[in-house]
Coordinates of C-alpha atoms and ligand atoms in Angstrom, one line a residue:
M27 CA -100.1 -36.2 22.2
S28 CA -99.8 -34.1 19.0
K29 CA -97.3 -31.6 20.4
S30 CA -93.6 -32.5 20.7
P31 CA -92.4 -33.5 24.1
L32 CA -91.1 -30.8 26.5
R33 CA -87.5 -31.7 27.2
L34 CA -86.0 -30.7 30.5
G35 CA -82.5 -30.1 31.6
I36 CA -82.2 -30.4 35.4
A37 CA -79.2 -28.9 37.2
G38 CA -78.9 -30.3 40.7
L39 CA -80.0 -33.8 41.7
G40 CA -80.1 -33.3 45.5
H41 CA -83.1 -33.5 47.7
V42 CA -85.4 -31.6 45.3
G43 CA -83.8 -32.3 41.9
S44 CA -83.9 -36.1 42.4
E45 CA -87.5 -36.0 43.6
V46 CA -88.6 -33.9 40.6
A47 CA -86.8 -36.4 38.2
R48 CA -88.3 -39.4 40.1
I49 CA -91.9 -38.1 39.9
I50 CA -91.4 -37.4 36.2
E51 CA -90.2 -41.0 35.7
T52 CA -93.1 -42.5 37.7
Q53 CA -96.0 -40.2 37.0
G54 CA -95.4 -39.3 33.4
A55 CA -98.9 -40.0 32.1
H56 CA -100.5 -37.7 34.7
L57 CA -98.0 -34.9 34.0
S58 CA -98.4 -35.2 30.3
R59 CA -102.2 -34.9 30.5
R60 CA -101.8 -31.7 32.6
G61 CA -99.1 -30.3 30.3
G62 CA -100.8 -31.2 27.1
R63 CA -97.6 -32.9 25.9
D64 CA -95.1 -35.5 27.1
I65 CA -92.6 -34.2 29.7
V66 CA -89.2 -35.8 29.7
V67 CA -85.9 -35.3 31.3
T68 CA -83.2 -35.3 28.6
A69 CA -80.1 -33.9 30.4
V70 CA -78.9 -33.5 34.0
S71 CA -76.0 -32.1 35.9
A72 CA -74.7 -32.3 39.4
R73 CA -71.3 -32.4 41.1
D74 CA -70.8 -36.2 41.4
K75 CA -71.8 -38.4 38.4
N76 CA -71.4 -41.6 40.4
K77 CA -73.5 -40.7 43.4
Q78 CA -76.5 -43.0 44.1
R79 CA -79.7 -41.1 43.3
S80 CA -83.4 -41.9 44.1
C81 CA -84.2 -41.4 40.4
K82 CA -83.1 -43.8 37.6
L83 CA -82.2 -41.3 34.7
A84 CA -82.0 -44.1 32.1
G85 CA -80.9 -42.7 28.8
V86 CA -80.5 -39.2 30.2
A87 CA -77.5 -37.2 29.1
W88 CA -75.0 -36.2 31.8
V89 CA -73.5 -32.7 31.6
N90 CA -70.4 -31.9 33.7
N91 CA -70.9 -28.2 33.7
P92 CA -74.6 -27.2 34.5
V93 CA -74.3 -24.0 32.6
E94 CA -74.0 -26.0 29.4
L95 CA -77.6 -27.1 29.9
A96 CA -78.6 -23.6 28.6
A97 CA -77.1 -24.3 25.2
H98 CA -77.9 -28.1 25.1
K99 CA -79.7 -29.0 21.8
D100 CA -82.0 -31.5 23.6
V101 CA -83.1 -29.1 26.3
D102 CA -86.1 -26.8 26.0
V103 CA -86.5 -25.8 29.6
V104 CA -83.8 -25.4 32.3
V105 CA -84.7 -26.4 35.9
E106 CA -82.1 -25.1 38.4
L107 CA -82.1 -27.0 41.7
I108 CA -78.5 -26.3 42.9
G109 CA -79.0 -23.2 45.1
G110 CA -76.9 -20.2 46.1
S111 CA -77.1 -16.6 44.9
E112 CA -73.9 -16.6 42.9
G113 CA -71.7 -19.0 40.9
V114 CA -73.3 -21.7 38.7
A115 CA -76.9 -21.0 39.7
R116 CA -76.6 -17.4 38.6
D117 CA -74.6 -18.2 35.5
L118 CA -77.0 -20.9 34.5
A119 CA -80.0 -18.6 35.0
T120 CA -78.4 -15.9 32.9
A121 CA -77.4 -18.3 30.1
A122 CA -80.8 -20.0 29.9
L123 CA -82.7 -16.7 29.7
K124 CA -80.3 -15.3 27.2
A125 CA -80.8 -18.5 25.1
S126 CA -84.6 -17.8 25.4
K127 CA -85.2 -21.0 27.3
P128 CA -87.8 -20.9 30.1
F129 CA -86.0 -21.1 33.4
I130 CA -87.5 -22.7 36.5
T131 CA -85.9 -22.4 39.9
A132 CA -86.4 -23.1 43.6
N133 CA -83.6 -20.7 44.5
K134 CA -84.7 -17.9 46.9
A135 CA -81.2 -16.6 47.4
L136 CA -80.7 -16.2 43.7
L137 CA -84.0 -14.3 43.3
A138 CA -83.6 -12.2 46.5
H139 CA -80.2 -10.9 45.2
H140 CA -80.8 -10.9 41.4
G141 CA -84.6 -11.0 41.0
V142 CA -84.9 -7.8 39.1
E143 CA -81.9 -8.5 36.8
L144 CA -83.3 -11.9 35.9
A145 CA -86.8 -10.6 35.4
S146 CA -85.4 -8.0 33.1
L147 CA -83.6 -10.7 31.1
S148 CA -86.7 -12.8 30.9
E149 CA -88.6 -9.9 29.5
K150 CA -85.9 -8.9 27.1
H151 CA -85.7 -12.4 25.7
N152 CA -89.5 -12.9 25.9
V153 CA -89.1 -16.1 28.0
A154 CA -90.6 -17.3 31.2
L155 CA -89.0 -17.2 34.6
Y156 CA -90.8 -19.5 37.1
C157 CA -90.1 -19.7 40.8
E158 CA -93.0 -21.2 42.8
A159 CA -90.8 -23.4 44.9
A160 CA -88.6 -20.5 46.0
V161 CA -90.9 -19.4 48.8
A162 CA -92.5 -21.6 51.3
G163 CA -91.7 -24.9 49.5
G164 CA -95.0 -26.6 48.7
I165 CA -97.3 -23.7 49.5
P166 CA -98.5 -22.1 46.2
V167 CA -98.0 -18.5 47.4
I168 CA -96.2 -17.1 44.4
K169 CA -99.0 -17.9 42.0
T170 CA -101.6 -16.9 44.5
L171 CA -100.1 -13.4 44.7
R172 CA -99.1 -13.1 41.1
E173 CA -102.2 -14.5 39.5
S174 CA -105.2 -15.3 41.8
L175 CA -104.9 -12.1 43.8
A176 CA -103.8 -9.8 41.0
G177 CA -107.0 -7.8 41.3
N178 CA -106.3 -6.9 45.0
A179 CA -104.3 -4.2 46.6
V180 CA -102.4 -6.1 49.3
K181 CA -102.3 -4.3 52.6
E182 CA -100.0 -6.7 54.4
I183 CA -98.4 -10.1 54.1
Y184 CA -96.7 -12.0 56.9
G185 CA -95.8 -15.5 57.6
I186 CA -93.8 -18.3 59.1
L187 CA -91.3 -18.7 56.3
N188 CA -88.6 -20.9 57.9
G189 CA -89.5 -24.4 59.0
T190 CA -86.3 -24.9 60.9
C191 CA -86.9 -22.0 63.2
N192 CA -90.5 -23.0 63.7
Y193 CA -89.5 -26.5 64.5
I194 CA -86.9 -25.2 67.0
L195 CA -89.4 -22.8 68.7
T196 CA -92.1 -25.5 68.8
T197 CA -89.8 -28.1 70.3
M198 CA -88.4 -25.7 72.9
R199 CA -92.0 -25.0 74.0
E200 CA -93.2 -28.5 74.0
T201 CA -90.2 -30.2 75.6
G202 CA -88.8 -27.4 77.8
R203 CA -85.3 -27.9 76.3
A204 CA -83.0 -25.0 75.5
F205 CA -82.3 -23.5 72.1
A206 CA -78.8 -25.0 71.6
D207 CA -80.0 -28.5 72.6
V208 CA -82.9 -28.4 70.2
L209 CA -80.8 -27.0 67.4
A210 CA -78.3 -29.8 67.7
D211 CA -81.2 -32.3 67.5
A212 CA -82.7 -30.5 64.5
Q213 CA -79.3 -30.9 62.8
R214 CA -79.1 -34.6 63.6
L215 CA -82.6 -35.1 62.2
G216 CA -81.8 -33.2 59.0
Y217 CA -84.2 -30.3 59.7
A218 CA -81.3 -27.9 60.1
E219 CA -78.2 -27.5 58.0
A220 CA -74.7 -28.2 59.4
D221 CA -74.2 -24.5 59.2
P222 CA -77.6 -23.2 60.5
T223 CA -76.7 -19.5 60.4
F224 CA -78.9 -18.7 57.4
D225 CA -82.0 -20.2 59.0
I226 CA -81.6 -19.2 62.6
D227 CA -80.4 -15.7 62.0
G228 CA -83.3 -14.9 59.7
M229 CA -81.6 -14.6 56.3
D230 CA -83.4 -17.5 54.7
A231 CA -86.8 -16.0 55.7
A232 CA -85.5 -12.6 54.5
H233 CA -84.8 -13.9 51.0
K234 CA -88.4 -15.3 50.9
L235 CA -89.9 -12.1 52.3
A236 CA -88.1 -9.9 49.8
I237 CA -89.6 -12.0 47.0
L238 CA -93.1 -11.9 48.5
S239 CA -92.9 -8.2 49.1
S240 CA -92.1 -7.6 45.5
L241 CA -95.1 -9.7 44.4
A242 CA -97.4 -8.2 46.9
F243 CA -96.6 -4.6 46.3
S244 CA -95.3 -4.6 42.7
S245 CA -92.0 -3.2 43.8
P246 CA -88.5 -4.3 42.9
V247 CA -87.1 -7.1 45.0
D248 CA -84.9 -5.3 47.5
L249 CA -83.3 -7.4 50.2
S250 CA -81.4 -4.4 51.6
A251 CA -84.7 -2.8 52.7
L252 CA -85.4 -5.5 55.2
A253 CA -84.5 -5.4 58.9
V254 CA -83.5 -8.9 59.9
S255 CA -83.0 -10.7 63.2
G256 CA -83.3 -14.3 64.1
I257 CA -84.1 -16.6 67.0
R258 CA -80.7 -17.2 68.6
N259 CA -81.5 -15.2 71.7
I260 CA -85.0 -16.6 72.4
S261 CA -84.9 -18.3 75.8
L262 CA -87.2 -20.8 77.4
A263 CA -88.1 -18.1 79.9
D264 CA -89.5 -16.0 77.0
I265 CA -91.4 -18.9 75.6
H266 CA -93.0 -19.6 78.9
F267 CA -93.8 -16.0 79.6
A268 CA -95.4 -15.8 76.2
E269 CA -97.8 -18.6 76.9
E270 CA -98.7 -17.0 80.3
L271 CA -99.5 -13.7 78.6
G272 CA -101.5 -15.4 75.7
F273 CA -98.9 -15.4 73.0
R274 CA -96.7 -17.9 71.1
I275 CA -93.3 -16.8 69.8
K276 CA -92.8 -17.3 66.0
L277 CA -90.1 -16.1 63.6
L278 CA -92.1 -14.0 61.1
G279 CA -91.4 -12.2 57.9
V280 CA -93.8 -9.2 57.9
S281 CA -94.3 -6.7 55.1
R282 CA -96.9 -4.0 55.7
Q283 CA -98.0 -1.0 53.7
T284 CA -98.4 2.1 55.9
E285 CA -99.2 5.7 55.0
K286 CA -95.5 6.6 55.7
G287 CA -93.9 3.7 53.8
L288 CA -93.4 0.0 53.6
M289 CA -92.4 -1.9 56.8
Q290 CA -90.4 -5.0 56.0
R291 CA -89.0 -7.1 58.8
V292 CA -87.9 -10.6 59.7
S293 CA -87.9 -11.0 63.5
P294 CA -89.3 -13.1 66.3
Y295 CA -92.9 -11.9 67.1
M296 CA -95.3 -12.6 69.9
V297 CA -98.3 -14.0 68.0
P298 CA -101.6 -13.8 70.0
L299 CA -103.0 -17.3 70.6
T300 CA -106.2 -16.0 69.0
E301 CA -104.3 -15.9 65.6
Q302 CA -104.2 -19.0 63.4
L303 CA -100.5 -18.6 62.9
A304 CA -99.8 -19.1 66.6
H305 CA -101.0 -22.7 66.1
V306 CA -98.8 -23.5 63.0
E307 CA -96.3 -25.7 64.6
G308 CA -93.2 -27.8 63.8
A309 CA -91.7 -27.5 60.4
L310 CA -94.8 -26.1 58.8
N311 CA -94.9 -22.8 57.1
A312 CA -97.8 -20.3 56.8
V313 CA -98.5 -17.1 54.9
F314 CA -101.2 -14.6 55.8
I315 CA -102.3 -12.1 53.2
E316 CA -104.7 -9.2 53.6
G317 CA -106.1 -8.2 50.2
S318 CA -108.4 -5.3 49.5
A319 CA -111.1 -7.5 47.9
V320 CA -110.4 -11.0 49.2
G321 CA -109.9 -9.9 52.8
P322 CA -107.8 -12.1 55.1
L323 CA -106.4 -15.3 53.6
T324 CA -104.1 -17.9 55.2
L325 CA -102.1 -20.6 53.4
I326 CA -100.6 -23.3 55.6
G327 CA -98.4 -26.3 54.5
R328 CA -95.1 -27.8 54.1
G329 CA -92.5 -25.2 53.5
A330 CA -89.7 -27.6 52.7
G331 CA -88.9 -31.2 52.0
A332 CA -88.2 -32.9 48.7
A333 CA -91.7 -33.9 47.8
A334 CA -93.4 -30.7 48.8
T335 CA -90.8 -28.6 47.0
A336 CA -91.0 -30.9 44.0
S337 CA -94.7 -30.3 43.9
S338 CA -94.2 -26.6 43.3
V339 CA -91.4 -27.2 40.7
L340 CA -93.7 -29.6 38.8
G341 CA -96.4 -27.1 38.8
D342 CA -94.0 -24.7 37.0
I343 CA -92.9 -27.4 34.6
I344 CA -96.6 -28.0 33.6
D345 CA -97.0 -24.3 33.1
A346 CA -94.0 -24.3 30.9
A347 CA -95.5 -27.2 28.9
N348 CA -98.7 -25.3 28.5
G349 CA -96.8 -22.2 27.5
G350 CA -97.1 -18.5 28.3
A351 CA -96.5 -16.9 31.7
P352 CA -97.1 -13.6 33.4
P353 CA -94.1 -11.5 34.5
A354 CA -92.1 -13.3 37.1
F355 CA -93.0 -10.9 39.9
G356 CA -96.5 -10.1 38.7
V357 CA -95.7 -6.8 36.9
S358 CA -93.0 -6.0 34.3
V359 CA -89.8 -4.5 35.6
A360 CA -90.8 -1.2 34.0
N361 CA -94.0 -1.2 36.0
M362 CA -92.3 -2.0 39.3
K363 CA -92.4 1.0 41.6
A364 CA -89.9 1.3 44.5
I365 CA -91.7 2.0 47.8
K366 CA -90.2 4.2 50.4
S367 CA -89.3 2.2 53.6
L368 CA -91.0 3.1 56.8
P369 CA -88.4 4.8 59.1
D370 CA -88.1 3.4 62.6
S371 CA -89.1 6.8 63.9
D372 CA -92.5 6.4 62.3
S373 CA -93.0 2.7 63.1
I374 CA -95.5 1.9 65.8
G375 CA -96.2 -1.3 67.6
A376 CA -96.4 -3.0 70.9
F377 CA -93.5 -4.8 72.6
Y378 CA -92.8 -7.6 75.1
V379 CA -89.8 -6.7 77.2
R380 CA -88.0 -9.0 79.7
L381 CA -85.4 -7.5 82.1
M382 CA -83.3 -9.6 84.5
V383 CA -82.9 -7.3 87.5
A384 CA -81.4 -7.4 91.0
D385 CA -84.1 -8.0 93.6
E386 CA -83.8 -4.7 95.4
P387 CA -86.1 -1.8 96.2
G388 CA -86.6 1.0 93.7
V389 CA -85.9 -0.9 90.6
L390 CA -89.4 -0.8 89.3
A391 CA -89.7 2.9 90.0
D392 CA -86.5 3.6 88.1
M393 CA -87.7 1.5 85.1
A394 CA -91.1 3.2 85.1
A395 CA -89.4 6.6 85.0
I396 CA -87.4 5.7 81.9
L397 CA -90.5 4.4 80.2
R398 CA -92.5 7.5 81.2
D399 CA -89.8 9.8 79.8
A400 CA -89.9 7.9 76.5
R401 CA -93.7 8.2 76.5
I402 CA -94.1 4.4 76.6
S403 CA -97.0 3.1 78.6
I404 CA -97.2 -0.4 80.0
Q405 CA -100.2 -2.6 79.4
S406 CA -99.3 -5.4 81.7
L407 CA -96.4 -6.3 84.0
L408 CA -95.3 -9.6 85.6
Q409 CA -92.6 -10.0 88.2
K410 CA -91.6 -13.5 89.1
G411 CA -90.6 -14.7 92.5
R412 CA -88.0 -13.4 94.9
N413 CA -84.4 -14.2 94.7
E414 CA -82.0 -12.2 96.9
A415 CA -79.1 -14.2 95.6
G416 CA -79.6 -13.6 91.9
P417 CA -81.6 -11.8 89.2
V418 CA -85.4 -11.9 88.9
A419 CA -87.4 -11.5 85.7
V420 CA -89.5 -8.4 85.2
V421 CA -91.7 -8.7 82.1
F422 CA -93.9 -6.1 80.7
I423 CA -96.1 -5.6 77.6
T424 CA -96.3 -2.1 76.2
H425 CA -99.2 -0.3 74.5
D426 CA -98.5 0.7 70.9
S427 CA -95.2 2.6 71.0
N428 CA -92.8 4.2 68.7
E429 CA -90.0 1.9 67.5
K430 CA -87.3 4.4 68.0
A431 CA -88.5 5.6 71.4
M432 CA -88.5 1.9 72.5
A433 CA -85.0 1.4 71.2
D434 CA -83.8 4.5 73.1
A435 CA -85.6 3.4 76.3
L436 CA -84.1 -0.1 76.1
A437 CA -80.6 1.4 75.8
K438 CA -81.3 3.3 79.0
L439 CA -82.9 0.4 80.8
G440 CA -79.9 -1.8 79.8
K441 CA -77.5 0.7 81.5
M442 CA -79.3 0.7 84.8
P443 CA -76.9 -0.9 87.4
S444 CA -79.8 -3.1 88.7
V445 CA -80.4 -4.6 85.2
L446 CA -78.1 -7.5 85.1
E447 CA -78.5 -8.8 81.5
A448 CA -79.2 -7.2 78.2
P449 CA -82.9 -6.6 77.9
C450 CA -84.9 -9.1 75.7
V451 CA -87.4 -7.4 73.5
I452 CA -89.9 -9.1 71.2
R453 CA -92.4 -7.3 69.0
I454 CA -96.0 -8.2 69.3
L455 CA -97.9 -9.0 66.1
Ligands
NAP2 N1 -84.6 -29.0 50.3 C1 -85.7 -28.2 50.4 O1 -86.6 -28.6 51.2 C2 -85.9 -27.0 49.7 C3 -87.1 -26.2 49.8 C4 -87.3 -25.1 49.1 C5 -86.4 -24.7 48.2 N2 -85.2 -25.4 48.1 C6 -84.2 -24.9 47.1 O2 -84.0 -25.9 46.1 C7 -82.6 -25.9 45.7 C8 -82.0 -27.2 45.9 O3 -82.1 -27.6 47.2 P1 -81.7 -29.1 47.7 O4 -82.2 -29.2 49.1 O5 -82.2 -30.1 46.7 O6 -80.1 -29.0 47.7 P2 -79.1 -30.2 47.8 O7 -79.8 -31.5 48.3 O8 -77.9 -29.7 48.5 O9 -78.7 -30.5 46.3 C9 -77.9 -29.6 45.6 C10 -77.6 -30.3 44.2 O10 -76.8 -29.4 43.5 C11 -75.6 -30.1 43.0 N3 -74.5 -29.1 43.0 C12 -74.0 -28.3 44.0 N4 -73.1 -27.5 43.5 C13 -72.9 -27.8 42.2 C14 -72.0 -27.4 41.2 N5 -71.1 -26.4 41.4 N6 -72.2 -27.9 39.9 C15 -73.1 -28.8 39.7 N7 -74.0 -29.3 40.6 C16 -73.9 -28.8 41.9 C17 -75.3 -31.2 44.0 O11 -74.6 -32.2 43.4 P3 -74.2 -33.6 44.1 O12 -75.5 -34.3 44.4 O13 -73.4 -34.3 43.1 O14 -73.4 -33.2 45.3 C18 -76.8 -31.6 44.4 O15 -77.2 -32.5 43.5 C19 -82.0 -24.7 46.5 O16 -82.0 -23.5 45.8 C20 -82.9 -24.7 47.8 O17 -82.8 -23.4 48.4 C21 -85.0 -26.5 48.8

């Protein structure tokens, strides 16, 4: 190779960092050919120098404070695989970009909170910011949006962006086990973190959707514009009713351009069984994009895991070796345009509603009156069994309805004396 080697400083040697270093050690010849120069790890940093790692790191310098990698004389490119929106990850990103060193990260939290600030720094210092692994692990969705689909106006983008939630929902459906039971199992198998809040309450998917929305709609990354809810309240009953009605429940991130603004939401959705995404199961991720020229496009693959995520990081490393990069979010910060959010009062969609009601005369008529007054019409209705001793489930699917009208009607339905539990409502994709 005529060019000098590309020297990497890797911060974080956990699942992803160790795998990236291991692949560089074992597949150097292939990577060098793709990058047009040798690619070597020259310095690393993590918390514990003595921890056993799956990579060898022979002759590699150890740095106690990861932020020092930015100024390290033998580091050309900084790869951040620590995580977290603040602290060392943010400090390192800032220091690397200010030092005009290309910065590669898999850190969605960092980009969701500080994406615009970091993109500005990368432009100011004329240095690349790469983040393919930050969304959907091994699925190359960032480059797809930023480069391959650059000629399209994106109409909508939605997807299964959290493998832990998809694993839990799939396993509940397949095994008939309850949410808490399956979550405990997922933690034991390593699919879910010890503190699963970020995953199951939708924030991990929200970080990813905020990044995708920016790329899709050339707008600033704006996490605060997203409505976020998770899967904690999804019951086996809803999963079974969904199947009966021709749907499968998925936690989706949805970003859709409408005439009245951009709708951005992470929430459980009833996905029709006729849709490809309904059949993306287990820990897999999927992203659907509707582009003006390309039409519908679906990407499916591993959204997490050391090897799949390393695949995306390595793609970025090879890009850095070849040099040059488009703006991190597809357009320069100056060309980003904030898009007005779609107010709930203008948001239209169909809903699945499950009410647990006392099995007594007149309940359906009272419910129908509330829905009629809210101008919500029912497409189909199921009432299951008779149970004079306890509640019975009444399930209905609405025609397209106004989001605010639905929320108001649900509040009234929830206050009916014969409704014995808080109503469960799930949007229909
Ligand atoms: N795992 C995945 O499947 C996946 C998928 C997509 C994106 N990502 C992203 O990739 C990044 C890394 O994830 P991971 O799963 O590899 O995490 P991880 O296994 O928890 O590894 C984190 C690494 O960071 C090091 N670290 C933590 N705090 C540090 C500090 N203050 N100073 C120095 N080093 C510190 C740890 O050091 P020690 O090893 O010494 O404790 C560890 O090596 C995160 O941003 C994550 O969101 C991960």
